[in-house]
Amino acid sequence: MSTFQAPKGTYDLTPPRSATFLAVREAIAAPLRDSGYGYIETPGFENVELFARGVGESTDIVTKEMYTLTTKGGDQLALRPEGTASVLRAALEANLHKAGNLPVKLWYSGSYYRYERPQAGRYRHFSQVGAEAIGTEDPVLDAELIILADQAYRSLGLRQFRILLNSLGDKECRPVYREALQTFLRDLDLDEETRRRIEINPLRVLDDKRADVQKQLTDAPKLRDYLCDACKAYHEEVRALLTAAGVVYEDDEKLVRGLDYYTRTTFEFVHDGLGSQSAVGGGGRYDGLSEMIGGPELPSVGWALGVDRTVLALEAEGIELDLPYATSVYAVPLGEEARRVLFGVVTGLRRAGIAADFAFGGRGLKGAMKSANRSGARYALVAGERDLAEGVVQLKDMESGEQSAVPLTEIAAELAKRLG
Ligand code: ATP
Ligand code: MG
C-alpha cells in the first residue's frame, strides 16, 4: 500500500471486477444504440448555475450534494452531479433540435459526483449510463425508454427488479394539486426543515422516508385525483404500451420528482436485493427543463441508470456475467532467441485480430505456464531453441492439455481456424 488511499466515498475499479462494470455499461448502451440513440459526451464540470437551474435550487443535489469550485479565473463551476442538464445544454448549444427530426435521441455514459454520506451503494463518485429523448411529447417515447431499460436489465440476467410508475401531471393540473397538498401539509406536526420544504417543494415531502411522517401522510390528497384529462389519457397510453410490450410495472402514487419542470411520466427501477439504496435507476418526463435553462419549449423524457448499483444488484442475485477471456493465446518463450521470435509471432497475431499475451521478464517454464493459466487463454504457444531450429512452435490446448508442433509460418492460420 502507498501513503495514499482513494478519497472517502470513492473506490477504484480494478481487474477482474472492473470487467463487469464495462460489461454493464455495454449492456445498458446496446439497446439504446440499436434504437436510434446517438452517443454524447459532455464535460465533467459545468457552470454551477446550469445545475442550480437545471436540477433545481430546492433539491438535495443542489443544496447539499454538489461539489463546487471557483477557478483561478473566477468562474463558478460544479462537478456534474447528474447528466440531464448537461446533455440538454449541449444539445441546445449544438442546435441539434434544429438539425433534423425530433426527437433528438442521445445516450451517455460517465462519472458523476455528489457529496453524500458514503454507505453501501451510495458513493461520492459513481457511474451512470443515461438516455434522453428531446423535443417530442409522445407516450410511445416514454414507453420506449422504459422498455429499453427493462431490456438492458434483463439482458444482464437481472430478475429481482421492479418498475415503479407514476404521473406528475403538467403545468395545468400540477399547481392545483400542489396547493391542495400544501394546505394539507401545513396542518401536520412536522419539523422546521420539513415545514420549509412544504413551501418550496411540497411533493418532496411525500418522499420522506421516516415512518412517523409517512403515518401522517395517509390521508394526503392524491395527485391521481387531480390529473387533468390530457394527463390522464397520456398516462393511460403509456401504461397500455408497457403492458402490450409485456413489461410489468407497479403504479406508485408516492413516486415524485418534485420539480416544476418534471411533468407527467415518472418512474424508478428498484432492486429488492440492495437494502436501503434500492434505486438502480430512474427517470421521467421534463417538459419544462429546456425553458428553465433558456432554451425553447422542448418536451423531453429520459432516464439514468446507476452502474455501481447495477453491479451490486448482479452480485445480490448471484449472477456472474459470461465474460469472454480477454486473452486467447499466451506465448511462453524459452531463451533469448525464442523471446524475439515469439514476440514477433504475438505481434502478428494481434494484428490479425487474435488476442494474445506474452510471458514477460524471462521467467522459467513453470512460472510462465502458471501465468498462461491465470490469463484464461485457450492456447499457449511454447518455443525453445530446438523448436526454432525446426521452424515450429508447440501449440498447447489449455483445456485438453493436448500439445502439437505447428510450423511458425502456419501458426496464425491454425489459431484463427481453431478459435473460429
Ligand atoms: P437516491 O434516492 O438513492 O439518492 P437519486 O434519486 O438521487 O437516488 P438519481 O439522481 O435518479 O438518483 O440517479 C439515477 C441513479 O444513479 C440512481 O438510481 C442510482 O442507481 C444512481 N446513483 C445516484 N446517486 C448515487 C450515489 N451517490 N452513488 C451511487 N449511485 C448513485
Ligand atoms: Mg440521491
Tab-separated table of C-alpha atoms and ligand atoms in Angstrom:
chain	number	residue	atom	x	y	z
A	1	MET	CA	0.000	0.000	0.000
A	2	SER	CA	1.181	3.540	-0.677
A	3	THR	CA	0.808	6.575	1.545
A	4	PHE	CA	-2.399	7.368	-0.290
A	5	GLN	CA	-5.841	5.844	-0.465
A	6	ALA	CA	-8.832	6.538	-2.687
A	7	PRO	CA	-10.738	9.560	-1.302
A	8	LYS	CA	-13.613	8.936	1.102
A	9	GLY	CA	-16.734	7.710	-0.639
A	10	THR	CA	-14.850	6.559	-3.743
A	11	TYR	CA	-13.361	3.273	-4.858
A	12	ASP	CA	-11.222	2.020	-7.686
A	13	LEU	CA	-12.344	-0.384	-10.339
A	14	THR	CA	-9.664	-2.995	-10.697
A	15	PRO	CA	-9.485	-6.292	-12.584
A	16	PRO	CA	-11.219	-8.680	-12.536
A	17	ARG	CA	-14.294	-6.855	-11.128
A	18	SER	CA	-13.768	-3.885	-13.456
A	19	ALA	CA	-14.649	-6.139	-16.416
A	20	THR	CA	-18.159	-6.479	-15.004
A	21	PHE	CA	-18.533	-2.700	-14.919
A	22	LEU	CA	-17.552	-2.426	-18.566
A	23	ALA	CA	-19.986	-5.193	-19.455
A	24	VAL	CA	-22.809	-3.477	-17.553
A	25	ARG	CA	-22.174	-0.179	-19.315
A	26	GLU	CA	-22.155	-2.010	-22.615
A	27	ALA	CA	-25.344	-3.940	-21.823
A	28	ILE	CA	-27.210	-0.734	-20.981
A	29	ALA	CA	-25.872	1.089	-24.028
A	30	ALA	CA	-26.526	-1.666	-26.564
A	31	PRO	CA	-30.354	-1.413	-26.723
A	32	LEU	CA	-30.054	2.385	-26.972
A	33	ARG	CA	-27.602	2.259	-29.860
A	34	ASP	CA	-29.908	-0.186	-31.613
A	35	SER	CA	-32.853	2.190	-31.169
A	36	GLY	CA	-31.546	5.343	-32.772
A	37	TYR	CA	-29.837	6.958	-29.785
A	38	GLY	CA	-26.585	8.763	-30.634
A	39	TYR	CA	-23.648	8.962	-28.248
A	40	ILE	CA	-22.990	12.276	-26.494
A	41	GLU	CA	-20.178	13.267	-24.188
A	42	THR	CA	-20.098	16.470	-22.174
A	43	PRO	CA	-17.511	17.927	-19.764
A	44	GLY	CA	-17.166	16.599	-16.238
A	45	PHE	CA	-17.896	20.075	-14.921
A	46	GLU	CA	-20.292	22.859	-15.880
A	47	ASN	CA	-21.158	26.341	-14.725
A	48	VAL	CA	-22.749	25.936	-11.331
A	49	GLU	CA	-25.753	27.951	-12.493
A	50	LEU	CA	-26.711	25.273	-15.034
A	51	PHE	CA	-27.329	22.794	-12.228
A	52	ALA	CA	-28.864	25.377	-9.899
A	53	ARG	CA	-31.485	25.979	-12.588
A	54	GLY	CA	-31.444	22.656	-14.374
A	55	VAL	CA	-31.612	20.418	-11.316
A	56	GLY	CA	-33.294	22.895	-9.021
A	57	GLU	CA	-32.408	25.150	-6.084
A	58	SER	CA	-34.730	23.207	-3.813
A	59	THR	CA	-33.203	19.775	-4.377
A	60	ASP	CA	-30.772	17.980	-2.080
A	61	ILE	CA	-28.467	17.612	-5.058
A	62	VAL	CA	-28.001	21.363	-5.382
A	63	THR	CA	-28.280	22.416	-1.734
A	64	LYS	CA	-26.164	19.680	-0.157
A	65	GLU	CA	-24.511	17.342	-2.612
A	66	MET	CA	-22.788	19.442	-5.247
A	67	TYR	CA	-19.013	19.798	-5.465
A	68	THR	CA	-18.472	23.435	-6.379
A	69	LEU	CA	-15.279	25.305	-7.022
A	70	THR	CA	-14.052	28.696	-8.107
A	71	THR	CA	-11.392	28.627	-10.795
A	72	LYS	CA	-8.306	30.843	-10.757
A	73	GLY	CA	-10.102	32.882	-13.383
A	74	GLY	CA	-13.079	33.365	-11.070
A	75	ASP	CA	-15.576	31.023	-12.788
A	76	GLN	CA	-18.022	29.208	-10.547
A	77	LEU	CA	-18.050	25.573	-11.604
A	78	ALA	CA	-19.536	22.360	-10.274
A	79	LEU	CA	-18.552	18.761	-10.879
A	80	ARG	CA	-21.562	17.300	-12.636
A	81	PRO	CA	-23.965	15.639	-10.172
A	82	GLU	CA	-26.204	14.250	-12.936
A	83	GLY	CA	-26.423	14.146	-16.712
A	84	THR	CA	-29.697	15.565	-17.969
A	85	ALA	CA	-28.981	19.280	-17.579
A	86	SER	CA	-25.588	18.965	-19.300
A	87	VAL	CA	-26.964	16.887	-22.177
A	88	LEU	CA	-29.798	19.314	-22.806
A	89	ARG	CA	-27.396	22.263	-22.601
A	90	ALA	CA	-25.084	20.601	-25.113
A	91	ALA	CA	-27.943	19.663	-27.472
A	92	LEU	CA	-29.215	23.248	-27.448
A	93	GLU	CA	-25.718	24.659	-27.908
A	94	ALA	CA	-25.151	22.423	-30.943
A	95	ASN	CA	-28.639	23.208	-32.256
A	96	LEU	CA	-29.362	19.502	-32.555
A	97	HIS	CA	-33.056	20.235	-32.145
A	98	LYS	CA	-32.958	22.284	-35.352
A	99	ALA	CA	-30.765	19.948	-37.361
A	100	GLY	CA	-33.157	17.162	-38.183
A	101	ASN	CA	-36.090	15.164	-37.000
A	102	LEU	CA	-37.340	15.359	-33.464
A	103	PRO	CA	-36.884	13.783	-31.040
A	104	VAL	CA	-33.152	14.183	-30.663
A	105	LYS	CA	-32.230	10.866	-29.081
A	106	LEU	CA	-28.972	10.740	-27.134
A	107	TRP	CA	-27.204	8.403	-24.756
A	108	TYR	CA	-24.259	8.969	-22.460
A	109	SER	CA	-22.023	7.182	-20.011
A	110	GLY	CA	-19.793	8.720	-17.406
A	111	SER	CA	-18.763	9.703	-13.901
A	112	TYR	CA	-20.939	11.775	-11.578
A	113	TYR	CA	-20.101	13.413	-8.284
A	114	ARG	CA	-22.213	14.020	-5.214
A	115	TYR	CA	-21.095	14.940	-1.730
A	116	GLU	CA	-23.157	12.318	0.098
A	117	ARG	CA	-22.789	10.283	3.255
A	118	PRO	CA	-20.935	7.263	1.905
A	119	GLN	CA	-22.514	3.860	2.508
A	120	ALA	CA	-23.127	0.659	0.589
A	121	GLY	CA	-24.437	1.679	-2.841
A	122	ARG	CA	-24.006	5.390	-2.148
A	123	TYR	CA	-20.738	6.947	-3.198
A	124	ARG	CA	-19.279	10.363	-3.876
A	125	HIS	CA	-18.111	9.316	-7.282
A	126	PHE	CA	-20.334	6.964	-9.228
A	127	SER	CA	-21.125	5.974	-12.742
A	128	GLN	CA	-24.284	6.272	-14.807
A	129	VAL	CA	-25.447	5.390	-18.274
A	130	GLY	CA	-28.290	7.637	-19.368
A	131	ALA	CA	-30.625	8.346	-22.249
A	132	GLU	CA	-32.546	11.459	-23.252
A	133	ALA	CA	-35.149	11.929	-25.978
A	134	ILE	CA	-35.512	15.636	-26.599
A	135	GLY	CA	-38.237	17.620	-28.293
A	136	THR	CA	-41.233	15.316	-28.571
A	137	GLU	CA	-44.267	14.691	-26.437
A	138	ASP	CA	-45.469	11.208	-27.309
A	139	PRO	CA	-46.391	8.428	-24.883
A	140	VAL	CA	-44.672	5.952	-27.210
A	141	LEU	CA	-41.382	7.678	-26.430
A	142	ASP	CA	-41.894	7.394	-22.673
A	143	ALA	CA	-42.762	3.725	-23.142
A	144	GLU	CA	-39.742	3.159	-25.417
A	145	LEU	CA	-37.309	4.369	-22.789
A	146	ILE	CA	-38.817	2.259	-20.018
A	147	ILE	CA	-38.870	-0.791	-22.283
A	148	LEU	CA	-35.204	-0.267	-23.269
A	149	ALA	CA	-34.092	-0.015	-19.637
A	150	ASP	CA	-36.076	-3.162	-18.849
A	151	GLN	CA	-34.448	-4.896	-21.819
A	152	ALA	CA	-30.979	-3.827	-20.631
A	153	TYR	CA	-31.520	-5.191	-17.126
A	154	ARG	CA	-32.976	-8.422	-18.472
A	155	SER	CA	-30.086	-8.887	-20.887
A	156	LEU	CA	-27.822	-8.876	-17.828
A	157	GLY	CA	-29.937	-11.620	-16.292
A	158	LEU	CA	-31.449	-9.429	-13.568
A	159	ARG	CA	-34.869	-10.561	-12.377
A	160	GLN	CA	-35.449	-9.109	-8.914
A	161	PHE	CA	-36.083	-5.569	-10.044
A	162	ARG	CA	-39.375	-3.732	-10.168
A	163	ILE	CA	-40.551	-0.747	-12.153
A	164	LEU	CA	-42.448	1.920	-10.234
A	165	LEU	CA	-44.556	4.251	-12.336
A	166	ASN	CA	-46.433	7.461	-11.710
A	167	SER	CA	-47.642	10.621	-13.415
A	168	LEU	CA	-46.866	14.050	-12.007
A	169	GLY	CA	-49.380	15.980	-14.103
A	170	ASP	CA	-48.491	19.020	-16.156
A	171	LYS	CA	-48.447	22.782	-15.808
A	172	GLU	CA	-52.260	22.871	-15.844
A	173	CYS	CA	-53.124	20.354	-13.160
A	174	ARG	CA	-49.974	20.126	-11.082
A	175	PRO	CA	-50.227	23.620	-9.488
A	176	VAL	CA	-53.797	22.907	-8.339
A	177	TYR	CA	-52.610	19.728	-6.676
A	178	ARG	CA	-49.563	21.422	-5.214
A	179	GLU	CA	-51.744	23.934	-3.434
A	180	ALA	CA	-54.124	21.302	-2.111
A	181	LEU	CA	-51.147	19.320	-0.828
A	182	GLN	CA	-49.614	22.386	0.824
A	183	THR	CA	-52.886	23.153	2.613
A	184	PHE	CA	-52.967	19.577	3.914
A	185	LEU	CA	-49.289	19.506	4.932
A	186	ARG	CA	-49.354	22.818	6.798
A	187	ASP	CA	-51.705	21.284	9.403
A	188	LEU	CA	-49.348	18.398	10.206
A	189	ASP	CA	-46.904	18.085	13.068
A	190	LEU	CA	-43.567	18.408	11.259
A	191	ASP	CA	-40.061	19.677	11.981
A	192	GLU	CA	-38.743	23.048	10.792
A	193	GLU	CA	-36.868	21.744	7.750
A	194	THR	CA	-39.862	19.796	6.511
A	195	ARG	CA	-42.101	22.831	7.050
A	196	ARG	CA	-39.766	24.839	4.863
A	197	ARG	CA	-39.919	22.082	2.272
A	198	ILE	CA	-43.731	22.375	2.197
A	199	GLU	CA	-43.344	25.889	0.846
A	200	ILE	CA	-40.540	25.228	-1.649
A	201	ASN	CA	-41.057	21.658	-2.794
A	202	PRO	CA	-44.135	20.077	-1.205
A	203	LEU	CA	-44.220	16.960	-3.397
A	204	ARG	CA	-40.852	16.018	-1.995
A	205	VAL	CA	-42.430	15.680	1.465
A	206	LEU	CA	-44.362	12.668	0.147
A	207	ASP	CA	-40.990	11.038	-0.413
A	208	ASP	CA	-39.976	11.368	3.279
A	209	LYS	CA	-38.543	8.068	4.474
A	210	ARG	CA	-39.468	8.496	8.191
A	211	ALA	CA	-42.272	6.302	9.496
A	212	ASP	CA	-43.832	8.994	11.717
A	213	VAL	CA	-44.045	11.331	8.719
A	214	GLN	CA	-45.439	8.621	6.460
A	215	LYS	CA	-48.151	7.873	9.044
A	216	GLN	CA	-49.358	11.444	8.880
A	217	LEU	CA	-49.475	11.313	5.090
A	218	THR	CA	-52.056	8.543	4.837
A	219	ASP	CA	-54.895	10.931	4.019
A	220	ALA	CA	-52.864	13.337	1.908
A	221	PRO	CA	-54.582	14.387	-1.312
A	222	LYS	CA	-53.617	12.115	-4.186
A	223	LEU	CA	-52.143	13.509	-7.365
A	224	ARG	CA	-54.139	10.942	-9.310
A	225	ASP	CA	-57.376	12.670	-8.286
A	226	TYR	CA	-56.094	15.967	-9.663
A	227	LEU	CA	-54.733	14.886	-13.069
A	228	CYS	CA	-56.347	16.757	-15.942
A	229	ASP	CA	-57.961	14.732	-18.750
A	230	ALA	CA	-54.988	15.184	-21.087
A	231	CYS	CA	-52.540	13.915	-18.450
A	232	LYS	CA	-54.813	11.010	-17.568
A	233	ALA	CA	-55.117	9.956	-21.199
A	234	TYR	CA	-51.358	10.289	-21.723
A	235	HIS	CA	-50.611	8.183	-18.677
A	236	GLU	CA	-53.128	5.512	-19.642
A	237	GLU	CA	-51.468	5.292	-23.038
A	238	VAL	CA	-48.004	4.821	-21.506
A	239	ARG	CA	-49.377	2.109	-19.230
A	240	ALA	CA	-51.132	0.343	-22.093
A	241	LEU	CA	-47.977	0.410	-24.239
A	242	LEU	CA	-45.893	-1.089	-21.430
A	243	THR	CA	-48.464	-3.797	-20.862
A	244	ALA	CA	-48.590	-4.566	-24.570
A	245	ALA	CA	-44.795	-4.920	-24.523
A	246	GLY	CA	-45.052	-7.375	-21.652
A	247	VAL	CA	-43.268	-5.031	-19.262
A	248	VAL	CA	-44.582	-5.394	-15.736
A	249	TYR	CA	-44.782	-2.233	-13.618
A	250	GLU	CA	-46.346	-1.079	-10.380
A	251	ASP	CA	-48.328	2.122	-10.001
A	252	ASP	CA	-46.722	4.122	-7.218
A	253	GLU	CA	-48.507	7.312	-6.256
A	254	LYS	CA	-45.755	8.332	-3.878
A	255	LEU	CA	-43.100	8.373	-6.562
A	256	VAL	CA	-42.261	12.023	-7.123
A	257	ARG	CA	-39.640	14.172	-8.675
A	258	GLY	CA	-40.711	17.356	-7.038
A	259	LEU	CA	-39.505	19.904	-9.538
A	260	ASP	CA	-41.693	22.244	-11.510
A	261	TYR	CA	-40.389	21.146	-14.872
A	262	TYR	CA	-40.723	17.434	-14.242
A	263	THR	CA	-44.023	16.516	-15.800
A	264	ARG	CA	-46.236	13.541	-16.418
A	265	THR	CA	-44.407	10.215	-16.621
A	266	THR	CA	-42.020	9.460	-13.787
A	267	PHE	CA	-40.504	6.085	-12.987
A	268	GLU	CA	-37.912	4.321	-10.944
A	269	PHE	CA	-36.240	0.924	-11.189
A	270	VAL	CA	-35.732	-0.618	-7.771
A	271	HIS	CA	-33.927	-3.801	-6.895
A	272	ASP	CA	-35.017	-5.876	-3.937
A	273	GLY	CA	-31.571	-7.220	-3.101
A	274	LEU	CA	-29.932	-3.895	-2.302
A	275	GLY	CA	-31.264	-2.861	1.109
A	276	SER	CA	-31.972	0.825	1.544
A	277	GLN	CA	-30.083	2.022	-1.573
A	278	SER	CA	-32.590	0.166	-3.700
A	279	ALA	CA	-32.979	2.523	-6.676
A	280	VAL	CA	-30.878	1.271	-9.566
A	281	GLY	CA	-32.222	3.844	-11.989
A	282	GLY	CA	-34.817	6.489	-12.520
A	283	GLY	CA	-36.213	8.954	-14.944
A	284	GLY	CA	-39.169	10.694	-16.387
A	285	ARG	CA	-40.514	13.479	-18.492
A	286	TYR	CA	-39.146	17.002	-18.115
A	287	ASP	CA	-41.195	19.162	-20.422
A	288	GLY	CA	-40.210	22.439	-18.751
A	289	LEU	CA	-36.450	21.994	-18.381
A	290	SER	CA	-35.373	23.479	-21.693
A	291	GLU	CA	-37.154	26.730	-20.934
A	292	MET	CA	-35.669	26.735	-17.414
A	293	ILE	CA	-32.176	26.896	-18.913
A	294	GLY	CA	-33.079	29.500	-21.527
A	295	GLY	CA	-33.999	27.229	-24.435
A	296	PRO	CA	-37.191	26.883	-26.472
A	297	GLU	CA	-40.087	24.684	-25.456
A	298	LEU	CA	-38.786	21.127	-25.917
A	299	PRO	CA	-40.782	18.444	-24.144
A	300	SER	CA	-38.376	15.623	-23.319
A	301	VAL	CA	-38.031	12.385	-21.445
A	302	GLY	CA	-35.045	10.452	-20.154
A	303	TRP	CA	-33.501	8.167	-17.587
A	304	ALA	CA	-30.228	7.479	-15.846
A	305	LEU	CA	-29.225	4.054	-14.613
A	306	GLY	CA	-26.593	3.665	-11.905
A	307	VAL	CA	-23.789	1.339	-12.990
A	308	ASP	CA	-22.443	0.813	-9.453
A	309	ARG	CA	-25.792	-0.287	-8.068
A	310	THR	CA	-26.488	-2.427	-11.114
A	311	VAL	CA	-23.248	-4.315	-10.420
A	312	LEU	CA	-24.313	-4.679	-6.767
A	313	ALA	CA	-27.672	-5.990	-7.987
A	314	LEU	CA	-25.911	-8.607	-10.124
A	315	GLU	CA	-23.888	-9.660	-7.097
A	316	ALA	CA	-27.034	-9.746	-4.943
A	317	GLU	CA	-28.680	-12.116	-7.421
A	318	GLY	CA	-25.517	-14.174	-7.682
A	319	ILE	CA	-25.242	-13.514	-11.406
A	320	GLU	CA	-21.837	-13.978	-12.985
A	321	LEU	CA	-21.712	-12.463	-16.419
A	322	ASP	CA	-20.412	-14.718	-19.123
A	323	LEU	CA	-17.396	-12.574	-19.925
A	324	PRO	CA	-15.088	-13.909	-22.635
A	325	TYR	CA	-11.469	-14.041	-21.533
A	326	ALA	CA	-9.501	-11.106	-22.879
A	327	THR	CA	-6.606	-13.314	-23.977
A	328	SER	CA	-6.938	-16.203	-26.436
A	329	VAL	CA	-3.282	-17.078	-26.808
A	330	TYR	CA	-0.431	-16.848	-24.317
A	331	ALA	CA	3.134	-17.098	-25.595
A	332	VAL	CA	5.888	-18.643	-23.465
A	333	PRO	CA	9.433	-18.258	-24.842
A	334	LEU	CA	12.319	-20.338	-23.529
A	335	GLY	CA	15.541	-18.439	-24.107
A	336	GLU	CA	16.642	-15.187	-25.709
A	337	GLU	CA	16.196	-16.140	-29.361
A	338	ALA	CA	12.723	-17.564	-28.662
A	339	ARG	CA	11.773	-14.302	-26.947
A	340	ARG	CA	12.404	-12.316	-30.090
A	341	VAL	CA	10.767	-14.819	-32.413
A	342	LEU	CA	7.688	-15.438	-30.249
A	343	PHE	CA	7.197	-11.748	-29.604
A	344	GLY	CA	7.117	-11.323	-33.371
A	345	VAL	CA	4.500	-14.075	-33.557
A	346	VAL	CA	2.403	-12.356	-30.858
A	347	THR	CA	2.582	-9.043	-32.688
A	348	GLY	CA	1.432	-10.761	-35.878
A	349	LEU	CA	-1.444	-12.497	-34.099
A	350	ARG	CA	-2.589	-9.222	-32.587
A	351	ARG	CA	-2.524	-7.538	-35.976
A	352	ALA	CA	-4.606	-10.427	-37.298
A	353	GLY	CA	-7.190	-9.735	-34.599
A	354	ILE	CA	-6.288	-12.600	-32.272
A	355	ALA	CA	-5.987	-11.554	-28.617
A	356	ALA	CA	-2.553	-12.587	-27.475
A	357	ASP	CA	-0.314	-12.011	-24.476
A	358	PHE	CA	3.284	-12.821	-23.635
A	359	ALA	CA	5.335	-14.107	-20.703
A	360	PHE	CA	7.480	-11.077	-19.982
A	361	GLY	CA	10.543	-10.889	-17.801
A	362	GLY	CA	12.275	-14.090	-18.840
A	363	ARG	CA	10.692	-16.393	-16.244
A	364	GLY	CA	11.156	-20.159	-16.252
A	365	LEU	CA	8.687	-22.520	-17.902
A	366	LYS	CA	6.790	-23.336	-14.695
A	367	GLY	CA	6.108	-19.738	-13.674
A	368	ALA	CA	5.256	-18.758	-17.235
A	369	MET	CA	2.765	-21.617	-17.619
A	370	LYS	CA	1.123	-20.522	-14.370
A	371	SER	CA	0.652	-17.057	-15.892
A	372	ALA	CA	-0.708	-18.659	-19.051
A	373	ASN	CA	-3.262	-20.471	-16.914
A	374	ARG	CA	-4.213	-17.370	-14.980
A	375	SER	CA	-4.669	-15.364	-18.185
A	376	GLY	CA	-7.579	-17.603	-19.140
A	377	ALA	CA	-6.046	-18.090	-22.587
A	378	ARG	CA	-7.393	-21.040	-24.543
A	379	TYR	CA	-3.988	-21.794	-26.104
A	380	ALA	CA	-0.376	-21.467	-25.073
A	381	LEU	CA	2.476	-21.154	-27.527
A	382	VAL	CA	5.735	-22.547	-26.204
A	383	ALA	CA	9.029	-22.420	-28.065
A	384	GLY	CA	12.636	-23.193	-27.150
A	385	GLU	CA	15.813	-23.354	-29.198
A	386	ARG	CA	15.170	-26.841	-30.539
A	387	ASP	CA	11.690	-25.832	-31.754
A	388	LEU	CA	13.093	-22.782	-33.503
A	389	ALA	CA	15.765	-24.862	-35.174
A	390	GLU	CA	12.958	-26.995	-36.585
A	391	GLY	CA	10.897	-23.932	-37.501
A	392	VAL	CA	7.988	-24.871	-35.234
A	393	VAL	CA	6.287	-23.780	-32.009
A	394	GLN	CA	4.436	-26.027	-29.579
A	395	LEU	CA	0.742	-25.213	-29.543
A	396	LYS	CA	-0.892	-26.330	-26.311
A	397	ASP	CA	-4.650	-26.544	-25.798
A	398	MET	CA	-5.050	-25.321	-22.232
A	399	GLU	CA	-8.366	-27.134	-21.774
A	400	SER	CA	-7.424	-30.622	-23.010
A	401	GLY	CA	-3.692	-30.325	-22.299
A	402	GLU	CA	-3.059	-31.670	-25.802
A	403	GLN	CA	0.081	-30.362	-27.488
A	404	SER	CA	1.333	-30.382	-31.076
A	405	ALA	CA	4.100	-28.793	-33.103
A	406	VAL	CA	2.921	-26.236	-35.679
A	407	PRO	CA	5.191	-24.615	-38.285
A	408	LEU	CA	5.897	-20.966	-37.458
A	409	THR	CA	4.556	-19.861	-40.808
A	410	GLU	CA	1.217	-21.554	-40.212
A	411	ILE	CA	0.595	-20.610	-36.616
A	412	ALA	CA	-1.639	-17.582	-37.311
A	413	ALA	CA	-3.837	-19.509	-39.735
A	414	GLU	CA	-4.016	-22.523	-37.427
A	415	LEU	CA	-5.066	-20.397	-34.444
A	416	ALA	CA	-7.579	-18.438	-36.500
A	417	LYS	CA	-9.130	-21.754	-37.564
A	418	ARG	CA	-9.188	-23.232	-34.071
A	419	LEU	CA	-10.597	-20.081	-32.467
A	420	GLY	CA	-13.347	-19.923	-35.037
B	1	ATP	P1	-31.316	8.055	-4.274
B	1	ATP	O1	-32.749	8.251	-3.954
B	1	ATP	O2	-30.829	6.676	-3.977
B	1	ATP	O3	-30.446	9.129	-3.675
B	1	ATP	P2	-31.417	9.578	-6.671
B	1	ATP	O4	-32.859	9.869	-6.841
B	1	ATP	O5	-30.550	10.642	-6.069
B	1	ATP	O6	-31.206	8.211	-5.864
B	1	ATP	P3	-30.931	9.771	-9.480
B	1	ATP	O7	-30.492	11.171	-9.393
B	1	ATP	O8	-32.269	9.459	-10.052
B	1	ATP	O9	-30.804	9.077	-8.041
B	1	ATP	O10	-29.803	8.930	-10.247
B	1	ATP	C1	-30.097	7.763	-11.001
B	1	ATP	C2	-29.342	6.561	-10.469
B	1	ATP	O11	-27.980	6.857	-10.217
B	1	ATP	C3	-29.842	6.045	-9.127
B	1	ATP	O12	-30.960	5.232	-9.295
B	1	ATP	C4	-28.650	5.275	-8.623
B	1	ATP	O13	-28.573	3.985	-9.204
B	1	ATP	C5	-27.500	6.096	-9.124
B	1	ATP	N1	-26.997	6.954	-8.053
B	1	ATP	C6	-27.447	8.162	-7.652
B	1	ATP	N2	-26.715	8.651	-6.638
B	1	ATP	C7	-25.739	7.716	-6.392
B	1	ATP	C8	-24.643	7.624	-5.474
B	1	ATP	N3	-24.380	8.604	-4.618
B	1	ATP	N4	-23.872	6.511	-5.500
B	1	ATP	C9	-24.114	5.516	-6.388
B	1	ATP	N5	-25.121	5.543	-7.271
B	1	ATP	C10	-25.924	6.632	-7.296
B	2	MG	MG	-29.876	10.988	-4.174
